[in-house]
mmCIF file of C-alpha atoms in Angstrom:
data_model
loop_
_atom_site.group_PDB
_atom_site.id
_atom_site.type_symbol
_atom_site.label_atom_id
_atom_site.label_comp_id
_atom_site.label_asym_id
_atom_site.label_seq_id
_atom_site.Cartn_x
_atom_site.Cartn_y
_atom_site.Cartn_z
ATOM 1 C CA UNK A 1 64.653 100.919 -73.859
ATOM 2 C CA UNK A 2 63.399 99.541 -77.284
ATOM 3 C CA UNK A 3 62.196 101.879 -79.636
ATOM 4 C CA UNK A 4 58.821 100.718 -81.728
ATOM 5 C CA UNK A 5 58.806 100.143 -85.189
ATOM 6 C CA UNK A 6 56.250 100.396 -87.947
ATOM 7 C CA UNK A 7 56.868 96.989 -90.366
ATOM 8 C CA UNK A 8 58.463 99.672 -92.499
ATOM 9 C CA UNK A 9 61.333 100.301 -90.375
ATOM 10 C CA UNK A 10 60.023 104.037 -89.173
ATOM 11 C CA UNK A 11 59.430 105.045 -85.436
ATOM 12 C CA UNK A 12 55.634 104.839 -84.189
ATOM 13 C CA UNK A 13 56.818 108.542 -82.347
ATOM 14 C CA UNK A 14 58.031 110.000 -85.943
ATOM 15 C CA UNK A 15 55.419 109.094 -87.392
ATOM 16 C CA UNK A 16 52.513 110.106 -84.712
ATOM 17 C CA UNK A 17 54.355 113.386 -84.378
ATOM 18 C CA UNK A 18 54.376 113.818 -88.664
ATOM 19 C CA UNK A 19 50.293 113.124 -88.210
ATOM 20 C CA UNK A 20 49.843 115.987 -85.522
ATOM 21 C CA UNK A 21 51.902 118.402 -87.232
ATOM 22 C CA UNK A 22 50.104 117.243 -90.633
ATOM 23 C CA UNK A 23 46.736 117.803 -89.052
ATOM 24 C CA UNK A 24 47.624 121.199 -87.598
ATOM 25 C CA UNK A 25 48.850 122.269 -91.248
ATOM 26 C CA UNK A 26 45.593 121.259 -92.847
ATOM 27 C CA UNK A 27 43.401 123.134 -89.935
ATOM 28 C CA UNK A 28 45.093 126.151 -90.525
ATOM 29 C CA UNK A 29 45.309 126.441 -94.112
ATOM 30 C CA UNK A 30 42.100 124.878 -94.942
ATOM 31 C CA UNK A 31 40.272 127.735 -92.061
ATOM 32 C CA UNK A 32 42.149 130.465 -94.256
ATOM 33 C CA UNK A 33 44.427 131.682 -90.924
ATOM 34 C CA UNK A 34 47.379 132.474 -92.919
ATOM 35 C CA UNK A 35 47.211 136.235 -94.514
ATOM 36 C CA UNK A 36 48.581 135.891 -98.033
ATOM 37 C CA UNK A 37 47.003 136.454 -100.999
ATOM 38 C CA UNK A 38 48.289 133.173 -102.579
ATOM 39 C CA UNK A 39 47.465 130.993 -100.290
ATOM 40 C CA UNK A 40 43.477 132.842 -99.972
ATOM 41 C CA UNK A 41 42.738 131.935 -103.299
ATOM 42 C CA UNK A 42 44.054 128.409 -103.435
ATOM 43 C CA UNK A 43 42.678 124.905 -101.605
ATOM 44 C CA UNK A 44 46.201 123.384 -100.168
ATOM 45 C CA UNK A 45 46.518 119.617 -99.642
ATOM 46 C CA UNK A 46 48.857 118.104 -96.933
ATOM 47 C CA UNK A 47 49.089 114.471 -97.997
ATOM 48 C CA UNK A 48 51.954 113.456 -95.765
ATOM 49 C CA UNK A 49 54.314 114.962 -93.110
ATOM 50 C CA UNK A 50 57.633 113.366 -92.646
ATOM 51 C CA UNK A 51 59.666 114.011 -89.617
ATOM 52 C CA UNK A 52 63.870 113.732 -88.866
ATOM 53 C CA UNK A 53 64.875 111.217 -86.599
ATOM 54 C CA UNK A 54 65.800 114.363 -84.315
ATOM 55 C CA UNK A 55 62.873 116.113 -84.390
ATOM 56 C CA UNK A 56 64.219 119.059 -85.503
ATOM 57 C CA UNK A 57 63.034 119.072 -89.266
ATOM 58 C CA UNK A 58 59.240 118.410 -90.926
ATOM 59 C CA UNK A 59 58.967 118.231 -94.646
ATOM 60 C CA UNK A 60 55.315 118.362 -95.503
ATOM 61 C CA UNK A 61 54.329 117.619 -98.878
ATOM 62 C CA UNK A 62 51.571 119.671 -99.912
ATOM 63 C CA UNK A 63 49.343 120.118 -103.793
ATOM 64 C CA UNK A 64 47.571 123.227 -104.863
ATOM 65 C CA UNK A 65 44.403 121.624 -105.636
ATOM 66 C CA UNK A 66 43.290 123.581 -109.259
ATOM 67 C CA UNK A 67 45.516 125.974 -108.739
ATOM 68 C CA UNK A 68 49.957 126.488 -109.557
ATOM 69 C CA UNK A 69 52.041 124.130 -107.200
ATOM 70 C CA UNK A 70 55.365 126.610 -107.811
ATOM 71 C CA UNK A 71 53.207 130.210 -107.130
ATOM 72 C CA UNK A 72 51.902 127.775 -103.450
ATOM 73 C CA UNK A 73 54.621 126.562 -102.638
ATOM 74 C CA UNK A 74 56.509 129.688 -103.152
ATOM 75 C CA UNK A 75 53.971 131.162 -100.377
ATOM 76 C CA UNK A 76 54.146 128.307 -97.992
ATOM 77 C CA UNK A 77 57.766 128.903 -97.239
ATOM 78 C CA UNK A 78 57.296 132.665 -97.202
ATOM 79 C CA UNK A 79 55.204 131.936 -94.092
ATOM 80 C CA UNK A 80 56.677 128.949 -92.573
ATOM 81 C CA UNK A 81 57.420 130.719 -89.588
ATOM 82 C CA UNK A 82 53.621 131.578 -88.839
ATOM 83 C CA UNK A 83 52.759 128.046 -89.597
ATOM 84 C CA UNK A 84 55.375 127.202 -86.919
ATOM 85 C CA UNK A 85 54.035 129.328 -84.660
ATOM 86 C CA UNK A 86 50.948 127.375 -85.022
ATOM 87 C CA UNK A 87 52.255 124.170 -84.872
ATOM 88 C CA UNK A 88 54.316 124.896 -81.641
ATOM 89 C CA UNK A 89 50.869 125.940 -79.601
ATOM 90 C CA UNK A 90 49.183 123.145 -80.866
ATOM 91 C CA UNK A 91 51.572 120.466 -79.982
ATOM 92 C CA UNK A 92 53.480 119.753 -76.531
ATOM 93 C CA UNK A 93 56.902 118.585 -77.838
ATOM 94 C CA UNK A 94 60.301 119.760 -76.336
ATOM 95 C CA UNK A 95 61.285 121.373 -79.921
ATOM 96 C CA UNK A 96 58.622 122.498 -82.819
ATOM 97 C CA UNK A 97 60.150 120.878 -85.995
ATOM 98 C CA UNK A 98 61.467 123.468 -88.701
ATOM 99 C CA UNK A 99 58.840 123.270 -91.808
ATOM 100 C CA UNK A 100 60.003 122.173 -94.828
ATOM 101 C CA UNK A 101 58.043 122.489 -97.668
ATOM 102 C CA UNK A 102 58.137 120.110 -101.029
ATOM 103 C CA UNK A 103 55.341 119.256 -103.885
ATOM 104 C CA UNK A 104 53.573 115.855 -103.628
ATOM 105 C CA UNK A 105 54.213 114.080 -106.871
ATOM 106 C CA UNK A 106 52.495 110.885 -105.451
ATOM 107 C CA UNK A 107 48.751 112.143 -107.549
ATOM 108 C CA UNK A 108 50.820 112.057 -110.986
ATOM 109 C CA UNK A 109 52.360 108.941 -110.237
ATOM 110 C CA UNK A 110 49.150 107.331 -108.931
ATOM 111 C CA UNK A 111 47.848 108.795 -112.192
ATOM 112 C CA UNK A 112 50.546 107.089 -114.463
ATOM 113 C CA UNK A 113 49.716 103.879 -112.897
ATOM 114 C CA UNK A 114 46.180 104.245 -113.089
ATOM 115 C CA UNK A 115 46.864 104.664 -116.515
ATOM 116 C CA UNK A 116 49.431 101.935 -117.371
ATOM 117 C CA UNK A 117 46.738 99.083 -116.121
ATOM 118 C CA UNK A 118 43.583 100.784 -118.075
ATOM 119 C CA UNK A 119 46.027 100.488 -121.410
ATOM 120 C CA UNK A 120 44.035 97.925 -123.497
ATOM 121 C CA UNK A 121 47.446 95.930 -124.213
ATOM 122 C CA UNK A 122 47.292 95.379 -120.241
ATOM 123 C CA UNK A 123 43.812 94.678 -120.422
ATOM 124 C CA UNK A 124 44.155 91.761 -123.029
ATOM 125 C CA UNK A 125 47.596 90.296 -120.982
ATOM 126 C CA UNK A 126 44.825 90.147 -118.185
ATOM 127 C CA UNK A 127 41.653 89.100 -119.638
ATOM 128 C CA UNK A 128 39.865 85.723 -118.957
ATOM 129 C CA UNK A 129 41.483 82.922 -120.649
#
């Protein structure tokens, strides 16, 4: 049986599956479920979850909106096991993917770019002639 494919070259499963688990991370932090004082006090962002082609592994990628990234993170993998939990009675898959935890650098590169165009040398190169 043929697997489907995104134009990018990714599985339409991996990346339904990365959507669930992304939506069940944002609905539990963003209700305040997880007990830790870190993660009370700060407004987390899933952007994007990324699963392995075995299912076995989910890397989310997650900002501390206002708040410090390292000190989040930090508490994110201290209770990546509760998140599972969470995950696994939210979703009906065979395994519930081991969380994975990294800091979304995709707002300061958006920023950079953002940036690089609004630079009034760019500006002239792309003024009316």
């Amino acid at each position: 049986m043929r697997q489907m494919q995104t134009p990018e070259g990714k599985s339409v499963r991996l990346l339904r599956i990365g959507e669930q688990v992304r939506h069940v991370l944002a609905g539990v932090l963003g209700r305040g479920e997880v007990r830790d004082p870190v993660l009370e006090t700060h407004i987390v962002s899933v952007s994007e979850v990324r699963v392995s082609p075995d299912l076995r592994i989910a890397t989310a990628f997650v900002k501390a909106l206002g708040g410090d990234d390292d000190e989040v993170l930090a508490a994110l993998r201290r209770n990546a096991k509760f998140l599972r939990g969470e995950v696994a009675r939210s979703m009906s898959t065979k395994y519930t993917p081991e969380l994975k935890f990294r800091l979304d650098e995709s707002y300061e590169e958006a920023s950079r770019i953002d940036a690089l165009l609004r630079d009034p040398k760019v500006a002239r190169d792309l003024g009316d002639d």
